Amino acid sequence: MGLILTKVSKVFKEFNVQLNLEVKDGELTTLLGPSGCGKTTTLQIISGIIKPDSGSIILNGNEITGADPWKRDIGIVFQDYALFPHLNVAGNISYGLKRKRAGKEKITEAVRNYLKLVHLEGYGDRTIDSLSGGEKQRVALARALAPEPGILLLDEPLSALDASLRKSLRREIRRIQQQLKLTTVYVTHDQEEALTISDSLVIMNQGRVEQHGTPPDIFNKPATKFAAEFLGHSNLIEGEVTAVEENSGIKARLKDNTEINAPYFPGFKAGDPVWIFFRSGRSELCSHREDTENTLPGRLLLKEYYGTHTLFEVDTNGTIIKAESRHPLSPEKKELTPGQEVFVSVRREYCYLIERLSRI
Ligand code: ATP
């Protein structure tokens, strides 16, 4: 049945959270946003560490808004593991089950099963301080899972680990979450982690949900300028809608009167201020003008090598446009140097329009 937060609010002196959020049953939903946007506070509201001022929290059909944390049927994994140092690995994993007064046999079996699930068979007698960071986080995961909670909450669980371990452990977490079909809320500020691990993604900004959708939806169709800029390299150009035709699409005028063609999106009309959005991987760079639509002349500002691709930045009449070209580069692109006159273009189907609040 999942988790539903309705009009949940919490006011601190200098910050407040206001949330409507639905986490579907068996899905992994990630809260993503910049530092201080309220991700951890949201997780603490769900877990009961922080009590909201108003609103309701329903977990798997049960109202838990005012319930104590230990009565919420929740498993939590923290960034710093927070394992009990005086207990060994088996003692940590069995902790929740003992609190639930599970029988000895059930506990022994659960410890064996969860050690196997996190690939730590034979580690039961080890002390916590004999474990590596990655192993500690696996134990923390097994400890959270052993009481079979109705929801798993993970607060930046990989931030303390090095890059390659982060990648392998995030795949492990996803594998286990899918295997157990466990409703999960995952907090991170790492975009790649969020895109790869999630069924659905919540972009948070200043204590509110900026956008909630699948990773491809948010990547390709950001609802706001903030969501567009937060995820991946993006281009946002100020424009104004000049014509809307359901069949042929939308035309928008830029500051310098260049016309850009975009597909039809409902809800826009002539005169509307918009951001014309496209990912940098979607724009093409040329040293000569080609007869393609949405071509802007400019001067190459920057050329950066990234291994798999090169990033170009072009100044088009005061608007900087980024274009990524995958390797190997064409001989023409290899020759390009900053300062040169170039042309950058984007096909209309790659353009997406975002409402802009102020006029040019
Ligand atoms: P980070 O990625 O840096 O952990 P975050 O998105 O998880 O950030 P939170 O830790 O939820 O952000 O904090 C959001 C804001 O709420 C911050 O400005 C923080 O100072 C404020 N805040 C959190 N808890 C309290 C509290 N108990 N009293 C007052 N302010 C608080």
Short mmCIF file of C-alpha atoms and ligand atoms in Angstrom, two decimals:
data_model
loop_
_atom_site.label_atom_id
_atom_site.label_comp_id
_atom_site.label_asym_id
_atom_site.label_seq_id
_atom_site.Cartn_x
_atom_site.Cartn_y
_atom_site.Cartn_z
CA MET A 1 0.00 0.00 0.00
CA GLY A 2 3.02 2.28 0.41
CA LEU A 3 3.47 5.61 2.13
CA ILE A 4 1.33 8.74 1.83
CA LEU A 5 2.26 12.11 3.30
CA THR A 6 -0.57 14.64 3.07
CA LYS A 7 -0.01 18.33 3.78
CA VAL A 8 2.79 17.51 6.20
CA SER A 9 4.42 20.63 7.55
CA LYS A 10 7.16 21.40 10.03
CA VAL A 11 8.23 24.93 10.83
CA PHE A 12 11.71 25.60 12.22
CA LYS A 13 12.97 29.08 13.01
CA GLU A 14 14.60 29.61 9.62
CA PHE A 15 13.29 26.75 7.56
CA ASN A 16 10.05 24.97 6.93
CA VAL A 17 8.98 21.81 5.22
CA GLN A 18 5.66 21.43 3.40
CA LEU A 19 5.07 18.11 1.74
CA ASN A 20 2.62 16.04 -0.21
CA LEU A 21 4.31 12.80 -1.17
CA GLU A 22 3.30 9.30 -2.25
CA VAL A 23 5.73 6.38 -2.24
CA LYS A 24 4.18 3.47 -4.08
CA ASP A 25 4.14 -0.02 -2.62
CA GLY A 26 7.30 -1.97 -3.43
CA GLU A 27 8.98 0.97 -5.16
CA LEU A 28 12.21 2.78 -4.41
CA THR A 29 11.66 6.53 -4.29
CA THR A 30 14.64 8.83 -4.01
CA LEU A 31 14.65 12.29 -2.45
CA LEU A 32 17.23 14.33 -4.34
CA GLY A 33 18.19 17.93 -3.80
CA PRO A 34 20.95 20.31 -2.74
CA SER A 35 22.32 20.45 0.77
CA GLY A 36 19.80 21.93 3.21
CA CYS A 37 16.69 21.38 1.05
CA GLY A 38 15.07 19.20 3.72
CA LYS A 39 15.79 15.60 2.64
CA THR A 40 16.93 14.37 6.05
CA THR A 41 14.17 16.31 7.80
CA THR A 42 11.63 14.55 5.58
CA LEU A 43 13.12 11.16 6.43
CA GLN A 44 13.06 12.05 10.12
CA ILE A 45 9.40 13.06 9.85
CA ILE A 46 8.61 9.68 8.23
CA SER A 47 10.57 7.80 10.89
CA GLY A 48 9.04 9.74 13.79
CA ILE A 49 12.29 11.33 15.00
CA ILE A 50 10.70 14.70 14.15
CA LYS A 51 6.98 15.24 14.79
CA PRO A 52 5.25 17.36 12.12
CA ASP A 53 3.20 20.42 13.16
CA SER A 54 0.32 19.33 10.93
CA GLY A 55 -0.63 16.87 8.20
CA SER A 56 -0.93 13.10 8.12
CA ILE A 57 1.36 10.15 7.45
CA ILE A 58 -0.17 6.84 6.38
CA LEU A 59 2.08 3.78 6.09
CA ASN A 60 0.61 0.66 4.48
CA GLY A 61 -2.89 1.79 5.38
CA ASN A 62 -2.12 2.71 9.00
CA GLU A 63 -2.06 6.27 10.29
CA ILE A 64 1.32 6.75 12.01
CA THR A 65 1.47 10.56 12.27
CA GLY A 66 1.81 10.66 16.04
CA ALA A 67 3.25 7.17 16.64
CA ASP A 68 6.57 6.66 18.42
CA PRO A 69 9.48 5.77 16.09
CA TRP A 70 9.85 2.19 17.39
CA LYS A 71 6.18 1.48 16.76
CA ARG A 72 6.29 2.53 13.09
CA ASP A 73 7.38 -0.68 11.34
CA ILE A 74 10.34 1.13 9.79
CA GLY A 75 13.95 0.09 9.06
CA ILE A 76 16.59 2.83 8.82
CA VAL A 77 20.12 2.91 7.42
CA PHE A 78 22.24 5.98 8.19
CA GLN A 79 25.26 7.46 6.43
CA ASP A 80 27.55 6.76 9.40
CA TYR A 81 26.22 3.17 9.88
CA ALA A 82 25.29 3.81 13.56
CA LEU A 83 25.99 0.16 14.47
CA PHE A 84 26.13 -0.89 18.12
CA PRO A 85 29.88 -1.18 18.81
CA HIS A 86 29.46 -3.39 21.89
CA LEU A 87 27.54 -6.05 19.91
CA ASN A 88 29.07 -8.29 17.27
CA VAL A 89 27.67 -8.56 13.72
CA ALA A 90 25.05 -11.21 14.65
CA GLY A 91 24.09 -9.16 17.73
CA ASN A 92 23.49 -6.10 15.57
CA ILE A 93 21.39 -7.99 13.03
CA SER A 94 19.28 -9.72 15.67
CA TYR A 95 18.71 -6.55 17.73
CA GLY A 96 15.34 -5.62 16.20
CA LEU A 97 14.02 -9.17 16.34
CA LYS A 98 14.95 -9.49 20.03
CA ARG A 99 13.03 -6.26 20.72
CA LYS A 100 10.09 -7.87 18.97
CA ARG A 101 10.58 -10.89 21.26
CA ALA A 102 11.14 -13.31 18.37
CA GLY A 103 12.06 -16.90 19.29
CA LYS A 104 15.68 -18.15 19.38
CA GLU A 105 15.29 -20.32 16.27
CA LYS A 106 13.72 -17.55 14.23
CA ILE A 107 16.55 -15.20 15.24
CA THR A 108 19.29 -17.71 14.30
CA GLU A 109 17.65 -18.32 10.95
CA ALA A 110 17.16 -14.60 10.27
CA VAL A 111 20.81 -13.81 11.06
CA ARG A 112 21.93 -16.56 8.66
CA ASN A 113 19.52 -15.43 5.91
CA TYR A 114 20.30 -11.73 6.13
CA LEU A 115 24.06 -12.31 6.30
CA LYS A 116 23.64 -14.32 3.08
CA LEU A 117 21.48 -11.62 1.49
CA VAL A 118 24.17 -8.96 2.03
CA HIS A 119 26.97 -11.38 1.05
CA LEU A 120 28.55 -11.58 4.52
CA GLU A 121 28.19 -15.31 5.25
CA GLY A 122 30.42 -16.35 8.14
CA TYR A 123 30.73 -12.80 9.56
CA GLY A 124 28.33 -13.32 12.51
CA ASP A 125 31.02 -13.44 15.21
CA ARG A 126 33.07 -10.53 13.91
CA THR A 127 33.34 -7.35 15.98
CA ILE A 128 32.12 -4.12 14.40
CA ASP A 129 35.51 -2.41 14.55
CA SER A 130 37.09 -5.26 12.55
CA LEU A 131 34.89 -4.41 9.52
CA SER A 132 35.61 -2.17 6.54
CA GLY A 133 33.25 0.72 5.75
CA GLY A 134 31.48 -1.26 3.03
CA GLU A 135 31.04 -4.26 5.33
CA LYS A 136 29.68 -2.04 8.11
CA GLN A 137 27.09 -0.64 5.73
CA ARG A 138 26.07 -4.17 4.68
CA VAL A 139 25.59 -5.08 8.35
CA ALA A 140 23.56 -1.89 8.87
CA LEU A 141 21.38 -2.90 5.92
CA ALA A 142 20.91 -6.44 7.27
CA ARG A 143 20.06 -5.01 10.71
CA ALA A 144 17.41 -2.73 9.19
CA LEU A 145 15.92 -5.56 7.10
CA ALA A 146 15.87 -8.41 9.65
CA PRO A 147 12.67 -7.32 11.48
CA GLU A 148 10.94 -7.26 8.04
CA PRO A 149 9.85 -3.61 8.21
CA GLY A 150 6.98 -2.18 6.16
CA ILE A 151 9.31 0.47 4.74
CA LEU A 152 13.08 0.97 4.48
CA LEU A 153 14.59 4.45 4.85
CA LEU A 154 18.16 5.08 3.70
CA ASP A 155 19.81 8.43 4.49
CA GLU A 156 22.82 8.98 2.21
CA PRO A 157 23.91 5.38 2.91
CA LEU A 158 26.90 5.48 0.55
CA SER A 159 28.35 8.94 1.18
CA ALA A 160 31.09 7.70 3.50
CA LEU A 161 32.41 5.16 0.96
CA ASP A 162 34.81 5.56 -1.96
CA ALA A 163 33.53 5.92 -5.53
CA SER A 164 33.90 2.35 -6.79
CA LEU A 165 32.46 0.84 -3.61
CA ARG A 166 29.54 3.27 -3.82
CA LYS A 167 28.68 1.98 -7.27
CA SER A 168 28.81 -1.72 -6.36
CA LEU A 169 26.94 -1.27 -3.08
CA ARG A 170 24.17 0.78 -4.69
CA ARG A 171 23.59 -2.11 -7.12
CA GLU A 172 23.44 -4.46 -4.13
CA ILE A 173 20.90 -2.25 -2.38
CA ARG A 174 18.76 -2.11 -5.52
CA ARG A 175 18.99 -5.88 -6.03
CA ILE A 176 17.91 -6.57 -2.44
CA GLN A 177 15.13 -3.96 -2.53
CA GLN A 178 13.73 -5.46 -5.74
CA GLN A 179 14.09 -9.03 -4.47
CA LEU A 180 12.18 -8.19 -1.29
CA LYS A 181 9.76 -5.82 -3.14
CA LEU A 182 10.29 -3.46 -0.23
CA THR A 183 8.84 0.07 -0.24
CA THR A 184 11.91 2.26 0.17
CA VAL A 185 12.78 5.95 0.55
CA TYR A 186 16.37 6.76 -0.37
CA VAL A 187 18.06 10.10 0.28
CA THR A 188 21.02 11.31 -1.73
CA HIS A 189 22.48 14.43 -3.28
CA ASP A 190 24.29 12.33 -5.92
CA GLN A 191 22.52 12.66 -9.29
CA GLU A 192 23.93 9.51 -10.86
CA GLU A 193 22.98 7.45 -7.81
CA ALA A 194 19.45 8.87 -7.90
CA LEU A 195 18.97 8.25 -11.63
CA THR A 196 20.27 4.68 -11.58
CA ILE A 197 18.69 3.31 -8.42
CA SER A 198 15.16 4.77 -8.42
CA ASP A 199 11.70 3.84 -9.61
CA SER A 200 10.67 7.38 -8.90
CA LEU A 201 12.53 10.54 -8.11
CA VAL A 202 11.54 13.53 -5.98
CA ILE A 203 13.43 16.75 -6.62
CA MET A 204 13.32 18.82 -3.43
CA ASN A 205 13.94 22.53 -3.08
CA GLN A 206 13.61 24.62 0.09
CA GLY A 207 11.49 22.09 1.95
CA ARG A 208 9.09 21.45 -0.93
CA VAL A 209 8.67 18.92 -3.72
CA GLU A 210 9.79 20.64 -6.92
CA GLN A 211 8.95 17.63 -9.12
CA HIS A 212 8.07 13.96 -8.63
CA GLY A 213 8.32 11.51 -11.55
CA THR A 214 10.28 8.68 -13.09
CA PRO A 215 14.00 9.34 -13.70
CA PRO A 216 13.53 9.66 -17.53
CA ASP A 217 10.58 12.02 -17.05
CA ILE A 218 12.51 14.32 -14.78
CA PHE A 219 15.64 14.13 -16.92
CA ASN A 220 13.83 14.85 -20.20
CA LYS A 221 10.84 16.90 -19.07
CA PRO A 222 11.81 18.96 -16.04
CA ALA A 223 8.84 20.88 -14.69
CA THR A 224 10.83 23.86 -13.48
CA LYS A 225 14.09 25.68 -14.16
CA PHE A 226 15.40 24.43 -10.81
CA ALA A 227 14.72 20.76 -11.72
CA ALA A 228 16.29 21.29 -15.16
CA GLU A 229 19.46 22.81 -13.74
CA PHE A 230 19.80 20.39 -10.87
CA LEU A 231 19.94 17.24 -12.98
CA GLY A 232 22.67 16.96 -15.62
CA HIS A 233 24.10 19.49 -18.09
CA SER A 234 21.26 21.51 -19.46
CA ASN A 235 20.61 24.45 -21.73
CA LEU A 236 17.92 26.95 -20.77
CA ILE A 237 17.29 29.82 -23.15
CA GLU A 238 14.93 32.68 -22.44
CA GLY A 239 12.21 33.01 -25.03
CA GLU A 240 8.65 34.05 -25.65
CA VAL A 241 5.99 31.97 -27.42
CA THR A 242 4.94 33.53 -30.74
CA ALA A 243 2.71 30.81 -32.20
CA VAL A 244 1.04 27.59 -31.05
CA GLU A 245 -0.24 25.04 -33.55
CA GLU A 246 -1.33 21.63 -32.35
CA ASN A 247 -0.16 20.02 -35.60
CA SER A 248 3.06 21.86 -36.36
CA GLY A 249 4.24 22.74 -32.84
CA ILE A 250 5.26 25.86 -30.95
CA LYS A 251 7.41 28.76 -32.15
CA ALA A 252 9.32 30.85 -29.66
CA ARG A 253 11.33 34.03 -30.16
CA LEU A 254 14.65 34.58 -28.42
CA LYS A 255 15.95 37.94 -27.14
CA ASP A 256 17.79 38.51 -30.43
CA ASN A 257 14.63 37.65 -32.42
CA THR A 258 15.92 34.26 -33.58
CA GLU A 259 13.00 31.85 -33.91
CA ILE A 260 13.11 28.39 -32.30
CA ASN A 261 10.74 25.56 -33.20
CA ALA A 262 9.60 23.16 -30.48
CA PRO A 263 7.04 20.34 -30.43
CA TYR A 264 3.49 21.10 -29.31
CA PHE A 265 2.96 21.06 -25.56
CA PRO A 266 -0.47 21.83 -24.14
CA GLY A 267 -0.92 24.81 -21.85
CA PHE A 268 1.16 27.39 -23.76
CA LYS A 269 -0.17 30.35 -25.73
CA ALA A 270 1.32 33.20 -27.75
CA GLY A 271 2.98 35.79 -25.50
CA ASP A 272 3.92 33.29 -22.74
CA PRO A 273 7.45 33.72 -21.35
CA VAL A 274 9.26 30.35 -21.50
CA TRP A 275 12.56 28.62 -21.00
CA ILE A 276 13.56 26.56 -24.01
CA PHE A 277 15.25 23.54 -22.49
CA PHE A 278 17.45 20.86 -24.05
CA ARG A 279 20.22 18.64 -22.70
CA SER A 280 23.75 19.43 -23.83
CA GLY A 281 23.99 15.93 -25.35
CA ARG A 282 21.19 16.91 -27.74
CA SER A 283 22.80 19.99 -29.33
CA GLU A 284 25.05 19.71 -32.38
CA LEU A 285 28.08 21.80 -33.20
CA CYS A 286 29.32 22.76 -36.70
CA SER A 287 32.00 25.07 -38.07
CA HIS A 288 29.74 26.05 -40.99
CA ARG A 289 26.07 26.92 -41.18
CA GLU A 290 23.93 23.98 -42.20
CA ASP A 291 20.43 24.24 -43.50
CA THR A 292 18.83 22.83 -40.36
CA GLU A 293 16.18 24.40 -38.12
CA ASN A 294 17.05 25.91 -34.74
CA THR A 295 20.59 26.90 -35.72
CA LEU A 296 22.30 29.65 -33.76
CA PRO A 297 25.59 31.31 -34.75
CA GLY A 298 28.11 31.87 -31.98
CA ARG A 299 31.70 31.88 -30.84
CA LEU A 300 33.34 28.86 -29.24
CA LEU A 301 34.29 29.71 -25.65
CA LEU A 302 35.45 26.40 -24.23
CA LYS A 303 36.38 22.90 -25.28
CA GLU A 304 36.78 20.30 -22.51
CA TYR A 305 37.84 16.67 -22.90
CA TYR A 306 35.85 14.19 -20.73
CA GLY A 307 37.12 10.81 -21.95
CA THR A 308 33.83 9.56 -23.38
CA HIS A 309 32.85 12.94 -24.85
CA THR A 310 33.97 16.53 -25.36
CA LEU A 311 31.98 19.45 -23.95
CA PHE A 312 31.81 22.64 -26.03
CA GLU A 313 30.49 25.95 -24.74
CA VAL A 314 29.31 28.46 -27.31
CA ASP A 315 28.39 32.11 -26.79
CA THR A 316 25.37 32.78 -29.01
CA ASN A 317 24.67 36.49 -28.73
CA GLY A 318 25.09 36.50 -24.96
CA THR A 319 23.42 33.12 -24.31
CA ILE A 320 25.85 30.33 -23.47
CA ILE A 321 24.92 26.98 -25.01
CA LYS A 322 26.56 23.70 -24.07
CA ALA A 323 26.97 20.92 -26.64
CA GLU A 324 28.39 17.48 -25.87
CA SER A 325 29.87 15.38 -28.68
CA ARG A 326 30.55 11.72 -28.08
CA HIS A 327 33.95 10.33 -29.08
CA PRO A 328 35.42 9.74 -31.57
CA LEU A 329 35.02 13.33 -32.73
CA SER A 330 34.73 14.13 -36.42
CA PRO A 331 37.94 15.62 -37.91
CA GLU A 332 36.10 18.97 -38.16
CA LYS A 333 35.28 19.03 -34.45
CA LYS A 334 38.79 17.94 -33.48
CA GLU A 335 40.14 21.04 -35.24
CA LEU A 336 37.84 23.50 -33.45
CA THR A 337 39.54 25.92 -31.07
CA PRO A 338 38.10 28.53 -28.67
CA GLY A 339 37.52 31.90 -30.31
CA GLN A 340 36.39 30.36 -33.60
CA GLU A 341 33.01 31.14 -35.16
CA VAL A 342 30.69 28.10 -34.94
CA PHE A 343 27.04 27.13 -35.30
CA VAL A 344 25.05 25.23 -32.76
CA SER A 345 21.76 23.55 -33.54
CA VAL A 346 19.12 21.44 -31.81
CA ARG A 347 16.37 19.41 -33.43
CA ARG A 348 12.88 20.49 -32.47
CA GLU A 349 11.96 17.15 -30.90
CA TYR A 350 14.72 17.62 -28.31
CA CYS A 351 13.35 20.99 -27.17
CA TYR A 352 11.09 21.15 -24.15
CA LEU A 353 9.32 24.25 -22.89
CA ILE A 354 9.26 25.28 -19.25
CA GLU A 355 7.11 28.07 -17.92
CA ARG A 356 9.18 31.18 -17.14
CA LEU A 357 7.85 33.49 -14.48
CA SER A 358 9.29 36.83 -15.64
CA ARG A 359 9.27 38.46 -19.04
CA ILE A 360 12.39 39.18 -21.15
P1 ATP B 1 22.15 17.68 3.59
O1 ATP B 1 22.17 17.09 2.19
O2 ATP B 1 23.20 18.73 3.77
O3 ATP B 1 22.11 16.66 4.67
P2 ATP B 1 19.27 18.04 3.76
O4 ATP B 1 18.59 18.30 2.47
O5 ATP B 1 19.17 16.68 4.33
O6 ATP B 1 20.77 18.53 3.68
P3 ATP B 1 18.14 18.89 6.26
O7 ATP B 1 19.20 18.24 7.11
O8 ATP B 1 16.81 18.27 6.23
O9 ATP B 1 18.67 19.11 4.79
O10 ATP B 1 18.01 20.40 6.78
C1 ATP B 1 17.12 21.33 6.15
C2 ATP B 1 17.09 22.63 6.94
O11 ATP B 1 16.38 22.42 8.16
C3 ATP B 1 18.46 23.15 7.31
O12 ATP B 1 18.49 24.54 7.08
C4 ATP B 1 18.57 22.82 8.79
O13 ATP B 1 19.38 23.78 9.46
C5 ATP B 1 17.12 22.92 9.23
N1 ATP B 1 16.86 22.09 10.42
C6 ATP B 1 16.88 20.75 10.47
N2 ATP B 1 16.60 20.29 11.72
C7 ATP B 1 16.40 21.40 12.48
C8 ATP B 1 16.07 21.63 13.85
N3 ATP B 1 15.90 20.62 14.70
N4 ATP B 1 15.96 22.92 14.27
C9 ATP B 1 16.12 23.96 13.41
N5 ATP B 1 16.43 23.82 12.10
C10 ATP B 1 16.56 22.56 11.63
#
